[in-house]
Coordinates of C-alpha atoms and ligand atoms in Angstrom, one line a residue:
X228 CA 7.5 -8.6 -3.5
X229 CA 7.2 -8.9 -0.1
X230 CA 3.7 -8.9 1.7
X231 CA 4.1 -5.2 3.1
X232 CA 5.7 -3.9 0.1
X233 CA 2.4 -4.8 -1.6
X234 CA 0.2 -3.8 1.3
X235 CA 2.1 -0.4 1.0
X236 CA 1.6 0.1 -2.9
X237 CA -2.3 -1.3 -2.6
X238 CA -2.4 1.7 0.3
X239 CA -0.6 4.5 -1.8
X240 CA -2.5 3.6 -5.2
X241 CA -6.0 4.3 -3.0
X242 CA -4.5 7.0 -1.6
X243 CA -3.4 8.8 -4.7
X244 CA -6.4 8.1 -6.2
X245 CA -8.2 10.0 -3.6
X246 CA -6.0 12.7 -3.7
X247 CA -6.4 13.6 -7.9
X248 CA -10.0 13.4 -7.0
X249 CA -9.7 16.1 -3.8
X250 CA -7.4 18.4 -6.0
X251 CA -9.8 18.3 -8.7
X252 CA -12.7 19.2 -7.1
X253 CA -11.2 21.3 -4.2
X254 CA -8.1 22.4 -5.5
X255 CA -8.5 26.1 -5.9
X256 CA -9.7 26.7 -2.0
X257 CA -8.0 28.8 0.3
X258 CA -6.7 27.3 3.3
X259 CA -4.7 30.1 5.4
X260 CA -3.3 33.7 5.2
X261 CA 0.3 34.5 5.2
X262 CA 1.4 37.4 7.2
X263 CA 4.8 39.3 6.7
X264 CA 5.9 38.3 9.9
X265 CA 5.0 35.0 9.6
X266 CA 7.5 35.1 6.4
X267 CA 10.3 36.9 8.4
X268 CA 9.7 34.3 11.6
X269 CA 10.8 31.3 10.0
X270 CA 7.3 30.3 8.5
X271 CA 5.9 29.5 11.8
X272 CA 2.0 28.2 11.6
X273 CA 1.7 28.5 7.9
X274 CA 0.4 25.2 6.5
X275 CA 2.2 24.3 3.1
X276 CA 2.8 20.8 3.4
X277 CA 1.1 17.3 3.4
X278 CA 2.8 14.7 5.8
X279 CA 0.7 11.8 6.1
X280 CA 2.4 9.9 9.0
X281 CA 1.5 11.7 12.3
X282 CA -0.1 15.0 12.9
X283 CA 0.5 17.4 15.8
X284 CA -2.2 19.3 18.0
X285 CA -0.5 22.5 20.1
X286 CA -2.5 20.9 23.1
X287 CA -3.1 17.2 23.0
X288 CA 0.2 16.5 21.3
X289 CA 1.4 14.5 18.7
X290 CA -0.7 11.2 16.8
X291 CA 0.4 8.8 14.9
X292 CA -2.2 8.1 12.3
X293 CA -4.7 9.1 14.9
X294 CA -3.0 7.3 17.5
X295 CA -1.6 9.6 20.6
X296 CA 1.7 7.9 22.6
X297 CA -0.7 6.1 25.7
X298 CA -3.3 4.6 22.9
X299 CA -0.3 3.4 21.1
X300 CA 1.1 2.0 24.4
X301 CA -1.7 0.0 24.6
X302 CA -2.3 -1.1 21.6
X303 CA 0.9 -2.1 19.2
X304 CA 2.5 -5.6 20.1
X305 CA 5.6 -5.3 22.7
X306 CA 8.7 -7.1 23.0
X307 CA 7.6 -8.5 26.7
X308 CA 3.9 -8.6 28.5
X309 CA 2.8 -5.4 29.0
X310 CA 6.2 -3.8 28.1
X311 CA 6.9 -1.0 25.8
X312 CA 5.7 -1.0 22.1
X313 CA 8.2 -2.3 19.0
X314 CA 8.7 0.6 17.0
X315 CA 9.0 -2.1 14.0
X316 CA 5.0 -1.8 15.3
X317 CA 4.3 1.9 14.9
X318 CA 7.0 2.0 10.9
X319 CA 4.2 -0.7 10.3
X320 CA 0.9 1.8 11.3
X321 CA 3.1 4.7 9.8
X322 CA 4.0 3.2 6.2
X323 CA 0.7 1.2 5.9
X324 CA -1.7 3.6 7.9
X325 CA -3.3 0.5 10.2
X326 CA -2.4 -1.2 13.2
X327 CA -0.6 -4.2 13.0
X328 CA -1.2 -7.7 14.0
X329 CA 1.8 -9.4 16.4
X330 CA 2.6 -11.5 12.7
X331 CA 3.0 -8.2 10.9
X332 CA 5.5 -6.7 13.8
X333 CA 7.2 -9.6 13.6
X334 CA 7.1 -9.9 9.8
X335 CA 9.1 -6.1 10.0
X336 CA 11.4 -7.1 13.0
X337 CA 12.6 -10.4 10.6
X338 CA 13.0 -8.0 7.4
X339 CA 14.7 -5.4 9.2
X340 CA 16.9 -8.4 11.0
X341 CA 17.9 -9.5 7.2
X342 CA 18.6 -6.5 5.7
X343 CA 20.5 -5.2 8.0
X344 CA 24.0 -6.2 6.4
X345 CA 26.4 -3.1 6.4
X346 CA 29.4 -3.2 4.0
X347 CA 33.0 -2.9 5.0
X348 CA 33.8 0.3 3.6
X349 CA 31.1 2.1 5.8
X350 CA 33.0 1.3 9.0
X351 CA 35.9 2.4 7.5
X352 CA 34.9 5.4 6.8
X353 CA 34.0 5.7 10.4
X354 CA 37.5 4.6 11.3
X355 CA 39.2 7.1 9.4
X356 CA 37.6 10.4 10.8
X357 CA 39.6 11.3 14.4
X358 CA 38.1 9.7 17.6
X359 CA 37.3 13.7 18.8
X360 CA 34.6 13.9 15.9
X361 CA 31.0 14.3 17.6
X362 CA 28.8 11.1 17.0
X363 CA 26.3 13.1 15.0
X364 CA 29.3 13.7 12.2
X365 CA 30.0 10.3 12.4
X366 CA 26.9 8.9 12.0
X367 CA 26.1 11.5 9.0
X368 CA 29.7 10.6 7.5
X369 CA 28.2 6.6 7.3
X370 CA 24.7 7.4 6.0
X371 CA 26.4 8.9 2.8
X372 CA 29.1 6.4 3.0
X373 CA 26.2 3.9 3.0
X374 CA 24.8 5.6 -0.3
X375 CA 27.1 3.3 -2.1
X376 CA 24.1 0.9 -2.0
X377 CA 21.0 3.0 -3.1
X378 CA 18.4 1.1 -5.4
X379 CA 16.8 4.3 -6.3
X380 CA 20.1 5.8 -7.6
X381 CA 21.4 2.7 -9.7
X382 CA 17.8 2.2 -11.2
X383 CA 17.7 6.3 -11.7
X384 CA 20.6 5.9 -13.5
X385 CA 19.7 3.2 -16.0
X386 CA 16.7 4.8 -16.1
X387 CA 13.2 4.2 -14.5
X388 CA 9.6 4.9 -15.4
X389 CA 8.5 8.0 -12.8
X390 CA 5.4 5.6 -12.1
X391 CA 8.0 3.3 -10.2
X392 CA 10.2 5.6 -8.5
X393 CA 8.4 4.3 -5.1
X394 CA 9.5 0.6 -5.4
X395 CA 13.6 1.3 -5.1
X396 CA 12.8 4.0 -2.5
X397 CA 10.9 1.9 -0.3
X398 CA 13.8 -0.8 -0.6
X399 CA 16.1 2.0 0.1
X400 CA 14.0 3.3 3.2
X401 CA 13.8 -0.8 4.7
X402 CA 17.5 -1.2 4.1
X403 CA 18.6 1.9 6.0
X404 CA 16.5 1.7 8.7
X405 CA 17.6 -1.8 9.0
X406 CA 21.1 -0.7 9.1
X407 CA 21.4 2.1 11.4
X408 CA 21.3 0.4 14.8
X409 CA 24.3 -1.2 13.9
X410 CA 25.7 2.4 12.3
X411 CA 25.0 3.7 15.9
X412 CA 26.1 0.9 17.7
X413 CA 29.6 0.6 16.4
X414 CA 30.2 4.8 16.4
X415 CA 29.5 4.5 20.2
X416 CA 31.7 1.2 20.8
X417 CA 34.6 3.1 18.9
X418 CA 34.3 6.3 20.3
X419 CA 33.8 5.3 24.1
X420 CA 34.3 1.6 24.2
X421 CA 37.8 1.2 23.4
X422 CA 37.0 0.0 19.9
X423 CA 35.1 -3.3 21.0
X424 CA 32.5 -4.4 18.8
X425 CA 29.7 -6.8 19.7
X426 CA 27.8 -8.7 16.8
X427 CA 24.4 -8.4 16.0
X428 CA 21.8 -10.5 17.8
X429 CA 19.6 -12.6 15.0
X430 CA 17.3 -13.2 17.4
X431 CA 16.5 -9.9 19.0
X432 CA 14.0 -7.3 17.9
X433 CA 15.4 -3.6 16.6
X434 CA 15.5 -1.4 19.2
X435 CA 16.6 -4.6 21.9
X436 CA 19.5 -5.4 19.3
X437 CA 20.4 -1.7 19.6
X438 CA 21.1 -1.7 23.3
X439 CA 22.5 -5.5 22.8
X440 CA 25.5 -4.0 20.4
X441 CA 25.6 -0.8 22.4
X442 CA 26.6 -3.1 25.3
X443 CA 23.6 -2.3 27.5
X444 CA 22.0 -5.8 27.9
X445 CA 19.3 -4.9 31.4
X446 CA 15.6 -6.0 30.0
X447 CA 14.6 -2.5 31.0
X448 CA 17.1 -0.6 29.1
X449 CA 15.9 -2.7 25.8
X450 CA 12.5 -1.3 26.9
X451 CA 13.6 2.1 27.3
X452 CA 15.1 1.4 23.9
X453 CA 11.6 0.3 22.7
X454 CA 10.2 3.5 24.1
X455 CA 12.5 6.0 23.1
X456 CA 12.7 4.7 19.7
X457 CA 9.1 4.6 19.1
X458 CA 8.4 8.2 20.9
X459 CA 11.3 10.2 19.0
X460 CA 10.1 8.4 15.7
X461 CA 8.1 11.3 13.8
X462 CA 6.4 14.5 14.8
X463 CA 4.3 15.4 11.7
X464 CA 6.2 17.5 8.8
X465 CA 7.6 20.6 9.3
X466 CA 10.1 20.1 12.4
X467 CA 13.6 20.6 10.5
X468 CA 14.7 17.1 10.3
X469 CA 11.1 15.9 8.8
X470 CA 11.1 19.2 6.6
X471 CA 14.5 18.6 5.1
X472 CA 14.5 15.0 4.4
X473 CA 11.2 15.7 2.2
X474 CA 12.8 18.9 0.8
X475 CA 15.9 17.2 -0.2
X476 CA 13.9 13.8 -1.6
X477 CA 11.9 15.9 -3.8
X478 CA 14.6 16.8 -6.2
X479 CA 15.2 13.0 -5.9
X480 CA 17.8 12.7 -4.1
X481 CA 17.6 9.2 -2.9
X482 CA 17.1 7.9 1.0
X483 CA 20.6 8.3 2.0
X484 CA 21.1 11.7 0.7
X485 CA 17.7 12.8 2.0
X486 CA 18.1 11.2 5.2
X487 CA 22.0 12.2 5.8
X488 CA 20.6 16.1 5.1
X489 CA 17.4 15.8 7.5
X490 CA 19.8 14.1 10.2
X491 CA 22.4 17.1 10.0
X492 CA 19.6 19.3 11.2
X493 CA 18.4 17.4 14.1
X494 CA 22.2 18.1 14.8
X495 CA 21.1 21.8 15.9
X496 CA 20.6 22.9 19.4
X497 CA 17.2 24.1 19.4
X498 CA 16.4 20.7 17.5
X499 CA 17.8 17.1 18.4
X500 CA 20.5 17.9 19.8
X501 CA 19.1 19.9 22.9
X502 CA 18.6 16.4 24.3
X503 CA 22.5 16.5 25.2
X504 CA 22.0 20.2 25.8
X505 CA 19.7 19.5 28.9
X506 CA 21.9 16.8 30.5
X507 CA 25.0 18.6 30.3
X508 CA 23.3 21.9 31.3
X509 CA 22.6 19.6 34.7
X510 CA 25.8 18.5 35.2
X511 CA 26.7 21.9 34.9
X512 CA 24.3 23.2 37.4
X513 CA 25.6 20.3 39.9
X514 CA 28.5 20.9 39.6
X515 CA 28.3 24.7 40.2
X516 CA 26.1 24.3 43.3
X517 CA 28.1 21.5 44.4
X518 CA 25.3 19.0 44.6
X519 CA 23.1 15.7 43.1
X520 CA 19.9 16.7 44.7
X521 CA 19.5 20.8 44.3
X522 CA 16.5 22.5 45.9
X523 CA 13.5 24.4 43.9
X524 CA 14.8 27.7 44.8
X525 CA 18.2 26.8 43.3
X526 CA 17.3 25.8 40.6
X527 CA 15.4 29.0 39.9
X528 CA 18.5 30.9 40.7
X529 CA 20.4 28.8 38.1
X530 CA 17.6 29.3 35.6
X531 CA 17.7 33.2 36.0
X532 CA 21.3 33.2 35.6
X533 CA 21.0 30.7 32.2
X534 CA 18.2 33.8 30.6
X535 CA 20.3 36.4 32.4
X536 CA 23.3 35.0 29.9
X537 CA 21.2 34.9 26.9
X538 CA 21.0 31.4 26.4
X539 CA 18.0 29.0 25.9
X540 CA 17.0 26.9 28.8
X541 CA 17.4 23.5 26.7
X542 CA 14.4 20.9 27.1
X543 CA 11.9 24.2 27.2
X544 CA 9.7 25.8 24.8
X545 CA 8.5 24.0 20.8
X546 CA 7.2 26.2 18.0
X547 CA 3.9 23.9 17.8
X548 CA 3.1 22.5 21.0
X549 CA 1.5 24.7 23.8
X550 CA 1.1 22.0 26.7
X551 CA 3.3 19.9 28.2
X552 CA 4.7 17.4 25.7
X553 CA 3.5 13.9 25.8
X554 CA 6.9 12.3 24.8
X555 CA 8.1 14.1 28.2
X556 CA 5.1 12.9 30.0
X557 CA 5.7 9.2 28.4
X558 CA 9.4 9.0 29.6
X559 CA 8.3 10.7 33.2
X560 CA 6.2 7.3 33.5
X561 CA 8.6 5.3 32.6
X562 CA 11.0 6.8 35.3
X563 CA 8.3 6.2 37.8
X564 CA 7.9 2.5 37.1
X565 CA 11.4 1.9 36.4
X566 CA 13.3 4.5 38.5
X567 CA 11.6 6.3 41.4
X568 CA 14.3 7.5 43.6
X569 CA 17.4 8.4 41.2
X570 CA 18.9 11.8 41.9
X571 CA 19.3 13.2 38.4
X572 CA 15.8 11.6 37.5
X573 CA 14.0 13.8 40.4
X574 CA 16.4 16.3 39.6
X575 CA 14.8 16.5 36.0
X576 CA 11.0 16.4 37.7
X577 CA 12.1 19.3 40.3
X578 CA 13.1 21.7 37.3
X579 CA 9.7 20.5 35.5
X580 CA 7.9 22.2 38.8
X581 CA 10.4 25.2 38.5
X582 CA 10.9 26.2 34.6
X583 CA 7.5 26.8 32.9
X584 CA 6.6 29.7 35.5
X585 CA 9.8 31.8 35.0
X586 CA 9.8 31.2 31.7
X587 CA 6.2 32.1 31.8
X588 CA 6.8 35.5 33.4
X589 CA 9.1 36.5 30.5
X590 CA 5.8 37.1 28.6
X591 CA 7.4 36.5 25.0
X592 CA 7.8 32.6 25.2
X593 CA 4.8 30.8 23.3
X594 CA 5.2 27.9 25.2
X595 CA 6.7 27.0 28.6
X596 CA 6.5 23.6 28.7
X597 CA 8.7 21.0 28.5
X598 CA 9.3 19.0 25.3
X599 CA 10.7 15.1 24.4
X600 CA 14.2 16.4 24.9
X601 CA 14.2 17.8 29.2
X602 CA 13.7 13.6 30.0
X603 CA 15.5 11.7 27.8
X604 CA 19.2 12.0 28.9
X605 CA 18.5 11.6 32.9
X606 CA 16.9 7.6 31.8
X607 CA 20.0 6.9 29.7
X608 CA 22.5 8.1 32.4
X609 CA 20.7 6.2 34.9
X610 CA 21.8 2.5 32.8
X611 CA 25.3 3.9 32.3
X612 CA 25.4 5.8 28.9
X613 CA 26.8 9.1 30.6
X614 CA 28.1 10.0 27.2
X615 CA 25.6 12.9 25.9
X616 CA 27.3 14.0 22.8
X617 CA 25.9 10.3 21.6
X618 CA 22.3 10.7 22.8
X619 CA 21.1 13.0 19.2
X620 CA 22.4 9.9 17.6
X621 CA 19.8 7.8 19.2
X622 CA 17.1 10.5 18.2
X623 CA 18.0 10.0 14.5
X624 CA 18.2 6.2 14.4
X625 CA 14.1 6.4 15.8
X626 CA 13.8 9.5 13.5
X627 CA 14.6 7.5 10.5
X628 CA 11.4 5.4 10.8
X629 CA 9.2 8.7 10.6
X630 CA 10.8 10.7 7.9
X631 CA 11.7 6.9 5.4
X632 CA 8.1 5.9 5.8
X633 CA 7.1 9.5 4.7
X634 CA 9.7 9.7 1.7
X635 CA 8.1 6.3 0.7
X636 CA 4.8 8.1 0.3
X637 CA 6.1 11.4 -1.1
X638 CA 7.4 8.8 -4.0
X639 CA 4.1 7.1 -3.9
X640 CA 1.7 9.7 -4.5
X641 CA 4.2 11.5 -7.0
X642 CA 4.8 15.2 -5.3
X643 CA 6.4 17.5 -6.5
X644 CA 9.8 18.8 -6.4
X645 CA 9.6 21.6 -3.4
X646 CA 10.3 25.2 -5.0
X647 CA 8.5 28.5 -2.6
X648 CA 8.9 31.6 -3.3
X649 CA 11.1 33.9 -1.5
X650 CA 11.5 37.7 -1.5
X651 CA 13.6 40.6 -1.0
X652 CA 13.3 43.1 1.8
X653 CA 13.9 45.6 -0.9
X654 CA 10.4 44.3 -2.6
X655 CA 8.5 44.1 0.6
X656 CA 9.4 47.9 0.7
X657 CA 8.3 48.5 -2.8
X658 CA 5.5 46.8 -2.0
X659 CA 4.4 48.4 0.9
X660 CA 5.1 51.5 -1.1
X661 CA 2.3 50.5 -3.4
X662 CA 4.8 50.5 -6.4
X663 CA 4.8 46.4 -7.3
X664 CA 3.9 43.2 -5.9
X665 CA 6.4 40.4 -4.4
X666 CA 4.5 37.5 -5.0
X667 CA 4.2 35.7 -8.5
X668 CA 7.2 34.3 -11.0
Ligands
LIG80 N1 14.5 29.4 26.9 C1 14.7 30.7 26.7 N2 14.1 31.4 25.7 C2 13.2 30.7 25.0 C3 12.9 29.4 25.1 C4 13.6 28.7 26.1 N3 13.5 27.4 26.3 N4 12.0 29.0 24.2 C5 11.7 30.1 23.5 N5 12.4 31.2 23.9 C6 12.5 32.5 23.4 C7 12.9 32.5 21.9 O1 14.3 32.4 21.8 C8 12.3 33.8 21.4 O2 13.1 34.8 21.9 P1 13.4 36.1 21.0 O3 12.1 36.7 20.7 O4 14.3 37.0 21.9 O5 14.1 35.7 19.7 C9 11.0 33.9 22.2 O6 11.2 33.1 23.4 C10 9.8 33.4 21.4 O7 10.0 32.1 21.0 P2 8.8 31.1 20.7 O8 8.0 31.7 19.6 O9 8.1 30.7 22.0 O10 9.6 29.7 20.2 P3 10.1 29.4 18.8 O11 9.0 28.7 18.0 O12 10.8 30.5 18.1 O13 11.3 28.3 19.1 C11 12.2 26.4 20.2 C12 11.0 27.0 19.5 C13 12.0 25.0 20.5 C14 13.4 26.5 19.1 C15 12.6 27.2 21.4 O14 11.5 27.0 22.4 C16 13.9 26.8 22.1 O15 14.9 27.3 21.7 N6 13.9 25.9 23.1 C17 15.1 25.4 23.7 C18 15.8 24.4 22.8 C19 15.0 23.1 22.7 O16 14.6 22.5 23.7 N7 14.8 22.6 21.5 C20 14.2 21.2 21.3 C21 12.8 21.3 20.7 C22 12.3 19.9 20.4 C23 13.0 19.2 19.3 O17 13.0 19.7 18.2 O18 13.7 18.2 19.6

């Protein structure tokens, strides 16, 4: 067994421990009320799950077991001096729950570097669906392809003691986080590269051996890499791709099948995919105003017009956070150091000054703010990946870390297969009537 593998089970038996002994003497305690609308308005601040690797505040943003973005910055062990944190660094503080030592990060970087094998058949399957399918189908298409190789589901199958479900799970989770970078990697080489591959790099650390077999070999892009994978990583557990990977591993379904479902919502619009959203709603505004470098006031103009259409303004708004996100702020810093005077960057900055008051005067918008997804695409267009429809892939490859390390602790601590209740409208009528109730069996 290796050394975090044990770490991780010493962790989760302390932890469930804990947990039998919180139930029993708290168990019964109420911790919220449920309004109807709440139930019609897509569950929105009701509190029914446990998600032990980050938590998110509506004003200070998210932590990562207690750690916010800047402390984390400082604090896990980066590729360069002073550079961005390994996200191998922040899977460690995630799965185990404690900051690692540079030994520990490097322990993860050389697992992930050895695991990271992907069979034949997976690129193949890639290969077979046409060149016009969007990078988020592909990259779904191989996760399941990739299911071929799940631990949990061949022990499942012979049959395994419930007691040591975690152990093929966590193999699972190490294996396919180890594995997507080259997943990613060869769906964007195929489908905007002309087909030409570029090997893995033994020597390199995750997120730098992403951008190595992407093609992008500039030290700062790796950084970015560094950054944008550990930022996009997890967000606590009730954002769709988080909710659904838990959902669909508590009927025990293994990692790939859990993953592959949680990765086809991030997919949406209003969730992963608005990072491509914003940079094409951009291009679209330059290219309707005729300009790189539009002024405030047409901006706003273009704004009104995107409401005045019905649409969203991508980048804008989040159904937890009520400040400015610090995943935006993170990557704003990282434009300053790296890129002060490119157009699209300032372009992105300009509409951060313009937005959140118009969206503000609307009066209905919770919060008008900008999340991780208004930055994102102007940093990756600025090293040469114009090619938006990939950039939700890059959000899943980071997200896997988050939602794997949780699934590892939803196996751990033995929860339960998810099952709410719903209800008719009919019933809430009834109810409302006074003639039955619609909760209970
Ligand atoms: N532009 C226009 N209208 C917006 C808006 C935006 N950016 N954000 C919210 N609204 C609207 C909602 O559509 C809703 O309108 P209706 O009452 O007419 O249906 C109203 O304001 C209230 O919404 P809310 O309670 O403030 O926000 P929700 O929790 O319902 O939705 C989110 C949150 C993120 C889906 C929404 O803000 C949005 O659609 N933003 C744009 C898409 C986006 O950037 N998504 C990425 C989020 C981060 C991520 O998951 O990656």
């Amino acid at each position: 067994m290796g050394s975090i593998k044990e770490k991780f089970k010493e962790k989760a038996d302390i932890a469930a421990a804990e947990i039998k002994d919180l139930l029993k003497e708290h168990g019964t305690k109420t911790i919220g009320e449920v309004t109807l609308a709440q139930v019609y308005q897509g569950m929105r601040g009701i509190t029914g799950l446990v998600t032990e690797t980050s938590l998110l505040d509506a004003q200070e943003g998210i932590r990562f077991r207690g750690y916010s973005i800047p402390e984390l910055q400082a604090k896990l062990p980066s590729a360069i001096p002073g550079g961005e944190p390994l996200p191998e660094g922040l899977f460690y503080l995630m799965l185990i729950g404690e900051l690692p030592t540079v030994e520990e990060v490097q322990d993860v970087t050389s697992i992930l570097q050895r695991r990271s094998h992907v069979p034949t058949h997976v690129f193949q399957t890639i290969d077979a669906l046409p060149i016009n399918t969007h990078p988020m189908t592909m990259f779904v298409t191989a996760v399941m392809a990739l299911q071929t190789e799940s631990n949990f589901a061949k022990e499942y199958s012979k049959g395994i003691n419930k007691k040591d479900y975690w152990n093929p799970m966590f193999d699972d989770a190490m294996d396919l986080i180890a594995r997507l970078p080259r997943i990613a990697a060869y769906i964007y080489r195929r489908k905007y590269r002309n087909n030409e591959h570029i090997q893995p790099n033994g020597l390199l650390d995750w997120a730098g051996n992403l951008a190595h077999m992407m093609g992008f070999n500039d030290e700062s892009f790796k950084e970015l890499m560094r950054l944008y994978m550990t930022i996009h990583a997890d967000h606590e557990g009730g954002n769709v791709s988080a909710h659904t990977t838990h959902l669909v591993g508590s009927a025990l379904s293994d990692p790939y099948l859990s993953y592959a479902a949680g990765m086809n919502g991030l997919a949406g619009p209003l969730h992963g995919l608005a990072n491509q959203e914003v940079i094409k709603w951009i291009f679209e505004m330059q290219e309707k105003l005729q300009t790189e470098e539009p002024s405030a006031e047409q901006i706003a103009q273009y704004v009104k017009d995107t409401l005045a259409g019905g649409k969203v303004v991508p980048g804008y708004g989040h159904a937890v956070l009520r400040k400015t996100d610090p995943r935006f702020t993170a990557q704003m810093e990282f434009g300053k150091k790296h890129m002060p005077d490119d157009k699209l960057v300032n372009t992105v900055w300009k509409v951060y000054e313009t937005v959140p008051p118009i969206l503000q005067s609307l009066g209905k918008i919770k919060n008008p703010w900008p999340n991780v997804d208004a930055h994102s695409g102007a940093l990756l267009v600025h090293y040469g990946l114009l090619e938006y429809e990939f950039y939700t892939v890059l959000f899943a490859v980071s997200r896997a870390m988050g939602v794997l390390a949780s699934l590892c602790w939803d196996r751990a601590l033995g929860f339960a297969i998810e099952r709410p209740k719903s209800i008719t409208t009919e019933s809430v009528k009834l109810w409302l009537e006074g003639k039955g109730e619609i909760w209970g069996d």
